Coordinates of C-alpha atoms in Angstrom, one line a residue:
M116 CA -13.1 -51.8 4.0
S117 CA -12.4 -50.2 7.1
H118 CA -8.8 -50.9 9.0
E119 CA -8.4 -51.2 12.5
T120 CA -5.7 -49.1 12.2
P121 CA -4.6 -46.1 9.5
P122 CA -2.7 -47.9 6.6
E123 CA 1.3 -46.1 6.2
D124 CA 0.8 -43.4 3.4
A125 CA -2.4 -42.6 5.5
K126 CA -0.9 -41.5 8.4
I127 CA 2.4 -40.6 6.4
D128 CA -0.2 -37.5 5.4
A129 CA -1.5 -37.1 8.8
L130 CA 1.7 -35.8 9.4
P131 CA 1.4 -32.7 8.5
A132 CA -2.1 -31.9 9.6
A133 CA -0.8 -32.7 13.5
H134 CA 2.8 -30.5 12.9
A135 CA 0.3 -27.8 11.7
L136 CA -2.9 -28.5 14.8
D137 CA 0.9 -28.5 17.4
G138 CA 1.9 -24.7 15.9
Q139 CA -1.4 -23.8 15.8
T140 CA -1.7 -24.9 19.7
K141 CA 0.8 -23.7 20.6
D142 CA 0.1 -19.8 19.1
L143 CA -3.6 -20.4 21.1
N144 CA -1.4 -20.3 24.5
L145 CA 0.3 -17.3 23.8
R146 CA -2.9 -15.9 23.1
G147 CA -3.9 -17.1 26.7
F148 CA -6.6 -19.9 25.3
E149 CA -7.7 -22.9 25.7
A150 CA -5.3 -25.7 23.7
L151 CA -6.9 -27.0 20.3
E152 CA -8.6 -30.1 20.6
L153 CA -9.1 -32.5 17.3
I154 CA -12.5 -31.3 16.2
T155 CA -13.8 -34.4 14.9
A156 CA -17.6 -35.3 13.1
P157 CA -19.7 -36.4 15.4
S158 CA -22.0 -39.5 14.9
P159 CA -25.5 -39.3 13.3
S160 CA -26.7 -39.8 16.4
C161 CA -25.9 -37.5 18.3
E162 CA -28.6 -34.6 19.7
D163 CA -28.5 -31.8 17.0
V164 CA -27.4 -30.0 20.6
E165 CA -24.2 -31.2 21.0
Y166 CA -23.1 -30.2 16.9
Y167 CA -23.9 -26.8 17.9
A168 CA -22.1 -27.0 20.8
R169 CA -19.3 -28.0 18.7
R170 CA -18.9 -25.8 16.2
A171 CA -18.8 -23.0 19.1
R172 CA -16.2 -24.6 20.5
F173 CA -15.1 -25.0 16.7
V174 CA -15.8 -20.8 15.8
Q175 CA -13.6 -19.7 19.7
A176 CA -11.0 -22.0 17.8
E177 CA -10.5 -19.5 14.9
Q178 CA -10.9 -16.5 16.6
G179 CA -8.4 -17.7 19.0
L180 CA -6.0 -17.9 16.4
S181 CA -6.8 -14.7 14.5
F182 CA -4.5 -12.3 13.8
D183 CA -6.3 -9.5 16.6
S184 CA -6.8 -11.4 19.3
I185 CA -5.0 -9.6 21.7
C186 CA -6.2 -7.1 21.1
R187 CA -9.8 -7.6 20.3
A188 CA -8.5 -9.4 24.5
R189 CA -7.5 -6.0 26.2
A190 CA -9.3 -3.5 24.4
T191 CA -10.6 -0.4 25.9
P192 CA -14.9 -0.4 26.4
L193 CA -13.8 3.0 24.0
E194 CA -11.7 0.5 21.3
R195 CA -15.1 -1.7 21.9
K196 CA -18.0 1.1 21.2
V197 CA -16.0 2.4 18.4
D198 CA -15.6 -1.0 16.8
T199 CA -19.6 -1.6 16.7
I200 CA -19.8 2.1 15.3
I201 CA -17.6 1.3 12.3
D202 CA -19.3 -2.1 11.3
G203 CA -22.5 0.8 11.7
L204 CA -21.1 3.5 9.6
R205 CA -19.8 0.2 7.0
Q206 CA -23.1 -0.1 6.6
Q207 CA -24.4 2.5 5.9
D208 CA -21.8 3.6 3.5
R209 CA -23.2 -0.5 1.7
D210 CA -26.4 0.4 1.5
E211 CA -26.4 5.0 0.8
I212 CA -22.9 5.1 -1.1
Y213 CA -23.6 1.3 -3.0
G214 CA -25.8 0.8 -3.2
A215 CA -27.3 3.8 -4.7
A216 CA -24.0 3.7 -7.4
K217 CA -25.8 2.8 -10.8
P218 CA -25.5 -0.4 -11.6
R219 CA -23.0 -0.6 -14.4
Q220 CA -22.9 -3.2 -17.8
G221 CA -20.9 -5.8 -18.2
Y222 CA -20.7 -8.9 -20.9
A223 CA -23.4 -9.6 -22.8
R224 CA -25.3 -6.7 -20.6
Q225 CA -25.6 -8.0 -17.4
I226 CA -26.1 -5.8 -14.7
H227 CA -23.9 -5.7 -11.5
P228 CA -24.2 -3.1 -8.9
R229 CA -21.6 -1.3 -7.0
S230 CA -20.6 -3.3 -3.6
E231 CA -17.3 -2.6 -1.9
G232 CA -14.2 -4.6 -2.4
D233 CA -14.7 -4.1 -6.4
H234 CA -11.7 -3.1 -8.0
F235 CA -9.8 0.1 -6.2
L236 CA -9.6 1.9 -9.3
S237 CA -13.5 2.0 -10.2
N238 CA -14.5 2.1 -6.9
R239 CA -12.0 4.7 -6.9
D240 CA -14.9 8.5 -6.3
L241 CA -17.2 6.5 -4.3
I242 CA -14.4 5.2 -1.6
A243 CA -14.4 9.5 -1.4
Q244 CA -17.4 9.7 -0.3
T245 CA -17.8 6.8 3.0
K246 CA -18.6 8.2 6.5
L247 CA -15.4 5.0 6.5
F248 CA -12.7 6.5 4.6
R249 CA -13.0 9.6 5.9
V250 CA -13.3 7.7 9.4
L251 CA -10.4 5.8 8.5
Q252 CA -7.8 9.5 7.2
R253 CA -8.6 10.4 10.5
M254 CA -6.8 7.2 11.7
P255 CA -3.3 7.7 13.6
K256 CA -1.6 4.6 11.3
G257 CA 1.6 4.2 12.5
T258 CA 4.3 4.0 9.8
H259 CA 4.8 3.5 6.4
L260 CA 7.5 1.0 5.4
H261 CA 6.7 0.8 1.8
I262 CA 7.0 3.7 -0.2
H263 CA 8.9 4.5 -3.1
Y264 CA 9.9 8.3 -3.1
N265 CA 9.8 9.5 -6.5
A266 CA 6.1 7.9 -7.0
C267 CA 3.5 9.3 -3.7
L268 CA 2.2 12.4 -4.2
P269 CA -0.6 12.8 -6.9
P270 CA 1.2 13.6 -10.8
A271 CA -0.3 17.3 -10.2
A272 CA 2.7 17.8 -8.0
L273 CA 5.7 16.9 -10.3
L274 CA 3.4 18.3 -13.7
D275 CA 3.0 21.9 -12.0
I276 CA 6.9 22.5 -10.5
A277 CA 8.0 21.6 -14.2
K278 CA 5.3 23.9 -15.6
E279 CA 7.5 27.2 -14.2
M280 CA 11.2 24.9 -14.8
D281 CA 12.1 27.2 -17.9
R282 CA 14.6 24.6 -19.2
M283 CA 11.9 21.9 -18.8
Y284 CA 11.4 19.1 -22.4
I285 CA 9.2 16.8 -23.8
T286 CA 10.0 14.0 -25.6
S287 CA 7.8 11.4 -27.6
N288 CA 7.9 8.0 -29.0
L289 CA 5.8 9.1 -32.0
P290 CA 4.4 12.2 -33.0
L291 CA 1.2 13.4 -32.0
S292 CA -1.7 13.2 -34.4
S293 CA -4.5 14.7 -35.1
D294 CA -6.3 11.8 -38.5
N295 CA -8.5 10.5 -37.5
D296 CA -9.5 9.0 -34.0
F297 CA -6.3 10.0 -32.0
S298 CA -4.4 6.6 -31.9
S299 CA -1.3 8.2 -30.7
Y300 CA -2.2 10.2 -28.4
D301 CA -3.2 7.7 -26.4
K302 CA -0.6 4.9 -27.8
C303 CA 2.5 7.7 -27.2
E304 CA 5.5 7.0 -24.2
L305 CA 6.2 11.2 -22.7
Q306 CA 9.3 11.8 -21.2
F307 CA 10.0 15.0 -19.5
S308 CA 13.5 15.8 -18.3
I309 CA 15.8 19.8 -18.1
R310 CA 17.4 19.7 -20.5
S311 CA 20.8 22.9 -21.0
Q312 CA 20.9 24.5 -23.8
D313 CA 23.9 21.7 -26.3
A314 CA 21.3 18.8 -25.3
E315 CA 18.6 20.4 -26.8
K316 CA 17.6 18.1 -29.8
P317 CA 14.3 21.1 -31.0
G318 CA 11.4 19.4 -33.1
N319 CA 7.4 19.5 -32.7
L320 CA 5.4 17.0 -31.3
F321 CA 2.8 17.6 -32.8
A322 CA 4.2 17.7 -37.1
P323 CA 4.1 14.9 -38.7
N324 CA 7.3 15.5 -39.7
Y325 CA 7.9 14.4 -36.1
Q326 CA 11.4 11.9 -34.9
P327 CA 11.1 10.1 -31.7
Q328 CA 13.1 12.1 -28.8
Q329 CA 12.9 15.1 -30.5
T330 CA 13.8 18.0 -28.0
M331 CA 10.1 20.1 -27.6
K332 CA 9.8 22.7 -24.8
F333 CA 7.4 22.4 -22.3
A334 CA 5.8 25.5 -22.2
D335 CA 5.4 25.0 -26.3
F336 CA 4.3 21.7 -25.8
L337 CA 1.1 22.7 -23.3
N338 CA 0.6 26.6 -25.6
H339 CA -0.1 23.6 -28.6
F340 CA -1.7 21.3 -26.9
P341 CA -5.4 23.3 -27.2
R342 CA -5.0 23.9 -31.6
H343 CA -4.6 20.0 -32.3
Y344 CA -7.0 18.7 -28.6
R345 CA -10.0 18.8 -27.1
R346 CA -11.2 15.6 -25.7
A347 CA -9.4 17.4 -22.9
T348 CA -7.3 19.6 -21.0
V349 CA -3.4 19.2 -21.7
D350 CA -3.8 18.9 -17.2
D351 CA -6.0 16.3 -17.5
W352 CA -4.9 14.4 -20.2
L353 CA -0.8 14.4 -19.2
Q354 CA -2.7 13.0 -15.0
Q355 CA -4.6 11.2 -17.1
K356 CA -0.9 9.3 -19.4
L357 CA 0.6 8.1 -15.3
I358 CA -2.3 7.3 -13.1
F359 CA -3.9 4.0 -13.6
Q360 CA -6.9 3.6 -16.1
E361 CA -9.6 0.3 -14.8
E362 CA -9.9 -1.0 -18.5
E363 CA -6.2 -1.2 -18.9
A364 CA -6.1 -3.3 -15.9
H365 CA -9.0 -5.3 -16.0
G366 CA -8.9 -6.0 -19.0
M367 CA -9.8 -9.0 -20.2
L368 CA -6.6 -9.6 -22.1
Q369 CA -4.9 -8.1 -19.5
T370 CA -2.2 -9.9 -17.7
A371 CA 1.0 -8.7 -15.1
A372 CA 3.2 -8.9 -17.4
G373 CA 0.8 -5.8 -19.2
A374 CA 0.4 -4.0 -16.4
W375 CA 4.1 -3.1 -15.9
E376 CA 5.1 -3.1 -19.5
K377 CA 1.9 -0.1 -18.6
F378 CA 4.1 0.7 -15.1
N379 CA 7.5 0.7 -16.6
G380 CA 6.0 3.9 -19.0
R381 CA 4.7 5.8 -16.0
T382 CA 8.4 5.3 -14.1
R383 CA 10.5 6.3 -17.0
M384 CA 7.3 9.7 -17.6
M385 CA 8.1 10.3 -13.8
K386 CA 11.0 10.3 -13.7
G387 CA 12.3 13.2 -15.8
L388 CA 9.8 15.3 -13.2
F389 CA 11.3 14.8 -10.2
N390 CA 14.7 14.3 -11.5
Y391 CA 16.4 18.3 -10.9
E392 CA 17.6 20.0 -8.0
K393 CA 14.1 22.3 -6.8
A394 CA 10.9 18.8 -8.3
Y395 CA 13.3 17.3 -5.9
R396 CA 13.1 19.8 -3.0
R397 CA 9.7 20.4 -3.4
Y398 CA 8.9 16.8 -3.6
A399 CA 10.4 16.1 -0.2
Q400 CA 7.7 19.2 1.1
L401 CA 4.8 18.5 -0.2
F402 CA 6.2 14.8 0.3
L403 CA 6.2 15.4 4.4
E404 CA 2.9 17.6 4.8
D405 CA 0.8 14.3 2.7
L406 CA 2.1 12.0 5.6
V407 CA 0.9 14.4 8.3
R408 CA -1.9 14.4 6.5
D409 CA -2.2 11.3 5.6
N410 CA -1.8 10.5 10.0
I411 CA 1.1 9.1 9.0
D412 CA 3.8 9.8 12.1
Y413 CA 7.5 7.9 10.2
A414 CA 8.2 6.6 7.6
E415 CA 11.2 5.0 5.0
I416 CA 11.0 5.6 1.8
R417 CA 12.9 3.9 -1.6
P418 CA 14.3 6.3 -3.7
N419 CA 16.0 5.2 -7.0
F420 CA 20.3 4.6 -6.4
M421 CA 22.0 4.5 -9.1
K422 CA 25.8 4.7 -10.6
S423 CA 23.0 6.8 -13.7
N424 CA 21.2 7.8 -11.8
Q425 CA 22.3 12.0 -11.5
L426 CA 19.9 14.7 -10.4
F427 CA 20.2 17.8 -12.7
T428 CA 21.0 21.4 -11.4
D429 CA 17.9 23.6 -12.8
D430 CA 20.0 24.6 -15.0
G431 CA 20.8 21.2 -16.6
M432 CA 24.7 22.0 -16.4
G433 CA 25.4 20.2 -13.6
R434 CA 25.0 17.5 -11.4
I435 CA 24.2 16.2 -7.6
D436 CA 25.2 12.9 -7.2
N437 CA 23.5 9.8 -4.5
R438 CA 25.3 11.4 -1.9
G439 CA 23.7 15.4 -3.0
M440 CA 20.8 13.2 -2.9
I441 CA 20.6 12.6 0.3
D442 CA 22.2 16.0 1.6
I443 CA 18.7 17.2 0.0
I444 CA 16.4 14.9 2.4
V445 CA 18.3 15.4 5.2
E446 CA 18.3 19.6 5.3
E447 CA 14.5 19.5 3.6
V448 CA 13.1 16.8 7.0
T449 CA 15.0 18.3 9.4
K450 CA 13.8 22.1 8.6
F451 CA 9.9 19.9 9.2
K452 CA 10.6 18.5 12.1
K453 CA 11.9 22.8 13.4
T454 CA 8.8 23.5 12.1
M455 CA 6.6 21.4 13.7
A456 CA 7.8 21.4 16.4
A457 CA 8.3 25.1 17.0
N458 CA 4.6 24.5 16.0
G459 CA 3.8 22.3 18.9
H460 CA 4.3 19.1 16.5
Q461 CA 5.1 16.5 17.0
F462 CA 6.2 14.1 13.5
G463 CA 9.2 11.0 13.7
G464 CA 10.7 11.4 11.3
I465 CA 11.5 9.8 7.9
K466 CA 15.0 7.5 6.7
I467 CA 16.9 5.7 4.2
I468 CA 15.7 2.6 2.3
Y469 CA 18.9 2.1 0.0
T470 CA 17.5 1.2 -2.6
T471 CA 18.6 -0.2 -6.3
P472 CA 17.1 -2.5 -9.2
R473 CA 17.5 -5.9 -10.0
S474 CA 18.1 -5.6 -13.2
L475 CA 21.5 -4.5 -12.7
P476 CA 24.6 -7.3 -13.0
P477 CA 26.7 -8.8 -9.6
E478 CA 29.7 -5.9 -10.6
D479 CA 27.0 -3.1 -10.5
I480 CA 25.4 -5.0 -7.5
E481 CA 28.7 -5.0 -5.6
A482 CA 29.2 -1.4 -5.9
S483 CA 25.5 -0.8 -4.9
L484 CA 26.5 -2.5 -1.2
Q485 CA 29.4 -0.4 -1.5
E486 CA 28.4 3.1 -1.2
C487 CA 25.5 2.0 0.9
L488 CA 27.6 1.5 3.3
K489 CA 30.3 4.3 2.9
L490 CA 26.3 6.0 3.4
K491 CA 25.4 4.4 6.3
Q492 CA 28.7 5.1 7.9
E493 CA 28.2 9.3 6.8
F494 CA 25.0 9.3 7.7
P495 CA 24.2 6.3 11.1
Q496 CA 20.8 7.8 11.7
W497 CA 19.0 8.2 8.2
I498 CA 20.2 5.0 6.8
A499 CA 16.8 2.8 7.2
G500 CA 18.6 -1.1 5.1
Y501 CA 19.2 -2.0 1.5
D502 CA 17.0 -3.5 -1.3
L503 CA 16.6 -4.3 -4.5
A504 CA 13.5 -4.1 -6.7
G505 CA 11.6 -3.8 -9.6
E506 CA 9.3 -6.0 -12.1
E507 CA 10.8 -9.5 -10.0
S508 CA 10.1 -11.2 -14.1
K509 CA 12.1 -9.2 -15.6
G510 CA 14.9 -8.6 -13.1
R511 CA 17.7 -11.2 -11.7
P512 CA 16.5 -13.2 -9.2
L513 CA 18.6 -13.1 -6.2
K514 CA 20.2 -16.1 -6.1
D515 CA 22.6 -14.0 -8.8
F516 CA 23.5 -11.7 -5.7
V517 CA 23.8 -14.5 -2.9
I518 CA 27.9 -14.9 -3.0
P519 CA 28.7 -9.9 -3.3
L520 CA 25.3 -10.0 -0.4
R521 CA 26.9 -12.4 1.9
S522 CA 30.0 -10.8 1.4
F523 CA 28.6 -7.7 2.8
Q524 CA 26.9 -8.9 5.4
R525 CA 30.5 -10.1 6.8
Q526 CA 31.6 -7.0 5.8
C527 CA 28.9 -4.8 8.2
K528 CA 29.5 -7.7 10.7
Q529 CA 33.4 -6.1 10.6
L530 CA 32.7 -2.9 11.3
S531 CA 30.3 -3.2 13.7
I532 CA 27.6 -1.5 11.2
H533 CA 23.7 -3.2 10.8
I534 CA 22.2 -2.2 7.8
P535 CA 19.4 -5.1 7.6
F536 CA 18.7 -6.5 4.5
L537 CA 14.5 -5.0 3.3
F538 CA 14.4 -7.4 0.2
H539 CA 10.7 -7.3 -2.6
C540 CA 10.7 -11.3 -2.6
G541 CA 7.4 -13.2 -4.3
E542 CA 5.7 -10.5 -6.3
T543 CA 4.9 -12.9 -8.8
L544 CA 1.9 -15.2 -10.3
D545 CA 4.4 -17.2 -11.6
M546 CA 5.3 -20.4 -9.7
G547 CA 8.1 -22.8 -9.8
T548 CA 10.1 -20.0 -11.1
D549 CA 13.7 -18.2 -10.5
V550 CA 11.6 -15.5 -9.7
D551 CA 9.2 -18.2 -7.3
G552 CA 12.5 -19.3 -5.2
N553 CA 13.4 -14.5 -4.3
V554 CA 11.0 -15.6 -1.5
I555 CA 13.5 -18.9 0.1
D556 CA 17.2 -16.7 -0.3
A557 CA 15.3 -13.7 1.2
I558 CA 14.6 -16.2 4.3
L559 CA 18.0 -17.7 4.1
L560 CA 20.1 -14.4 3.2
G561 CA 18.7 -12.8 6.8
A562 CA 15.7 -10.8 5.7
E563 CA 14.3 -8.8 8.8
R564 CA 11.1 -7.3 6.2
V565 CA 10.3 -8.0 2.6
G566 CA 7.8 -6.5 -0.1
H567 CA 4.3 -7.5 -0.8
C568 CA 6.3 -11.5 -1.3
F569 CA 2.7 -12.0 -2.4
A570 CA 3.5 -15.7 -3.6
L571 CA 4.7 -16.4 0.6
P572 CA 1.4 -18.8 1.4
R573 CA 2.9 -20.8 -1.6
H574 CA 5.9 -22.5 0.5
P575 CA 4.2 -22.7 3.3
I576 CA 8.0 -24.0 5.1
A577 CA 8.3 -21.1 4.3
M578 CA 5.5 -19.0 5.5
Q579 CA 6.5 -20.7 9.2
Q580 CA 10.2 -19.7 9.2
I581 CA 8.8 -16.4 8.3
K582 CA 6.7 -16.5 11.7
R583 CA 9.1 -17.7 13.3
L584 CA 12.6 -15.4 11.9
N585 CA 10.0 -12.4 12.9
I586 CA 10.1 -11.5 9.5
C587 CA 7.0 -9.5 8.5
V588 CA 5.8 -8.5 5.1
E589 CA 5.2 -5.4 3.3
G590 CA 1.4 -5.4 2.1
C591 CA 1.1 -3.1 -0.8
P592 CA -3.1 -4.0 -1.6
I593 CA -3.4 -1.6 -4.4
S594 CA 0.0 -2.1 -5.8
N595 CA -0.8 -5.9 -6.3
E596 CA -4.4 -5.4 -7.3
V597 CA -3.3 -2.8 -10.3
L598 CA -0.7 -5.0 -11.6
G599 CA -2.8 -8.4 -12.0
L600 CA -1.8 -10.3 -8.2
T601 CA -5.6 -10.5 -7.5
P602 CA -8.2 -8.9 -9.9
R603 CA -9.9 -7.9 -6.5
I604 CA -9.0 -7.3 -2.0
G605 CA -11.3 -10.4 -1.5
G606 CA -8.8 -12.7 -3.3
H607 CA -5.3 -11.1 -1.9
S608 CA -3.1 -13.4 -0.4
I609 CA -2.5 -11.5 2.9
Y610 CA -6.1 -12.4 4.4
T611 CA -4.1 -15.6 4.3
L612 CA -0.9 -14.5 5.8
L613 CA -2.5 -12.9 9.0
A614 CA -5.4 -15.7 9.2
N615 CA -1.3 -18.1 9.9
N616 CA -0.7 -14.9 12.0
V617 CA 2.4 -14.1 9.6
H618 CA 3.3 -10.1 10.9
C619 CA 2.0 -8.3 7.8
T620 CA 1.8 -3.9 6.9
V621 CA -0.3 -2.3 4.8
N622 CA 1.7 -0.4 2.7
S623 CA 0.7 2.7 -0.9
D624 CA 3.6 1.0 -2.6
N625 CA 3.8 3.7 -5.2
G626 CA 0.8 5.5 -4.5
A627 CA 1.2 8.3 -7.9
L628 CA 0.6 5.8 -10.4
F629 CA -2.7 3.8 -9.5
G630 CA -4.1 7.5 -7.4
S631 CA -4.4 6.4 -4.3
T632 CA -2.8 6.9 -0.1
L633 CA -1.8 4.6 2.5
S634 CA -6.0 6.5 3.8
H635 CA -6.5 4.1 0.2
D636 CA -5.0 0.9 1.2
F637 CA -6.4 -0.1 4.4
Y638 CA -9.7 0.9 2.6
Q639 CA -9.1 -2.0 0.9
I640 CA -8.1 -3.9 3.3
V641 CA -11.0 -3.8 5.2
A642 CA -13.4 -3.7 2.3
G643 CA -12.4 -6.9 1.8
K644 CA -13.3 -8.8 5.0
A645 CA -16.6 -8.9 6.0
D646 CA -15.9 -8.6 9.7
F647 CA -12.1 -6.6 9.6
S648 CA -12.0 -5.2 13.1
L649 CA -10.9 -2.7 14.5
Y650 CA -9.0 -4.7 15.8
G651 CA -6.9 -6.4 13.1
L652 CA -6.8 -1.9 12.3
K653 CA -4.7 -1.1 15.7
Q654 CA -2.7 -4.9 15.3
L655 CA -0.9 -3.0 11.6
A656 CA -0.4 0.1 13.0
L657 CA 1.4 -1.7 16.4
W658 CA 3.5 -4.0 13.9
S659 CA 3.9 -1.3 11.5
I660 CA 5.2 0.6 14.3
Q661 CA 7.2 -3.0 16.1
H662 CA 9.3 -3.7 12.1
A663 CA 10.2 -0.2 11.8
C664 CA 13.8 0.6 11.4
L665 CA 14.1 2.6 14.5
T666 CA 16.2 2.1 17.2
H667 CA 14.3 1.7 20.7
D668 CA 14.0 5.1 21.9
E669 CA 12.8 6.2 18.2
R670 CA 10.6 3.3 18.4
E671 CA 9.6 3.9 22.1
R672 CA 8.7 7.6 21.7
I673 CA 6.8 7.1 17.6
L674 CA 5.0 4.1 20.3
S675 CA 3.7 7.1 23.1
E676 CA 2.9 9.7 20.5
W677 CA 0.6 6.6 18.4
S678 CA -0.8 6.3 21.9
A679 CA -2.2 9.7 22.2
K680 CA -3.2 10.0 19.4
W681 CA -5.3 6.2 18.8
E682 CA -6.9 7.6 22.3
T683 CA -7.5 11.8 20.6
W684 CA -9.1 9.5 17.1
L685 CA -11.0 6.9 19.6
R686 CA -13.1 10.0 20.7
W687 CA -13.3 11.7 17.8
V688 CA -14.6 8.5 16.5
I689 CA -17.0 8.9 18.6
E690 CA -18.0 12.2 18.8
E691 CA -18.7 12.4 15.2
Y692 CA -20.5 9.4 14.4
D693 CA -22.1 7.5 18.0
E694 CA -25.8 9.4 16.9
T695 CA -25.1 9.3 13.1
C696 CA -25.4 5.1 14.2
A697 CA -27.9 5.1 17.4
S698 CA -30.0 6.3 14.9
D699 CA -29.9 3.8 12.6

């Protein structure tokens, strides 16, 4: 049965589509493309050529709305050439690296060829062999806006420092027994700590009568280990305890909650390797060197601030409070920048996002807000913003903290101090829960950036508001994959956000636990979309600079330096790979 006019319910159903079309038309106009026509199916009697003409207009309209369309339209001849080269390198990598790798055998002996975009943890060694990864390592990435400071370098960095410490101790939640299958070595959770002599609880982790949390000198542990366990060296075994393995992240029965359980155990293990002065200082130095090596111009780090989160002196006798931790960071960054400048290099620096666990009660959150404000007044050029972090499903939702958060905003306004909220939110698969609602509260509380926000596409009004308010999403692709939000990068929500022109950046989150760097996250973003372009990479880098917590002068300086590095990088890619691609 047909109708001369649509029924009322059909008119109502058509309203969302009409609003979406209107928004897309405005986006096209902003990008300098023709307005989007209402594209309808051609009648069966039309000529085939008309069908293909309509299809071409359809594709052109979608390309005009692409998040990289502005960079594509403004591309220089160098950029167009490098875009072609990168496309050629990807195909070479598919043939020469993934195609040549031995397929893996899965359930019921099914054979699975290797491919880009597969599990990062299984592809990590193959990625290191690709030409594309080498190109992305050299690429100037702009700024790094979502990085947890205690987990951003390979675990070996902290383990090596720990070996030098006379007062470093190790504990376990169960004895390391060599009986049967050595299962205790797989199941145990280790922790490290600097201890004064009166805080020791002596025990031997390898003894059958070892009691949980008894302390063993790390130096003694290193000496005893080879006598009890020969399946791996002590260094390899400890690093394996700290870095996710493919089987545990993607096992048939694994869930996001299970992955977080393993994640939290590892962060507890990392904490004691990190929270004493020598490690904190040395880590700062190594981190800054790593930023430069990975071609990152500026970073905003998230140290963990709590009342109980004090830093030990190297003898375990003294304590360094949150203010002292910032003093150390400021001293090391200032020293590093001077050294770089003396050698003729510019480095944009870092700022600190005051981050505290979302699992704390409201009164502790209120105290943290007051400390953040005090530190901002003492270190106005160093405190970038405020955040609540941790496993969302185990912590309190943002709505529990609305009163202290809004009070803090009013206080800042009265003092003419700007401390933006940069909340973790939407890092979840839970739907219809308070956790899922964090996305809405982050927007209503005026967040200027949101971390992860994997759940955002499930909130259409929230997504439109984030676009309208120019809120940026700090995407963390590898972290979200390993922690169970998507089985593979191709299913990541960032592609939906980019398709809707939500501003996004690429970040590594806790790279130490995934064996990754920011270059790896950029690689994964490219690997998950067959036509990801140079222009997309450029737009992501530019958005990272645009949405960093910088003054106007700082932003202009970093943008200018990045632009010069971008041009140099383009010429390097052509010099290095133009003939390689041309010969294929």
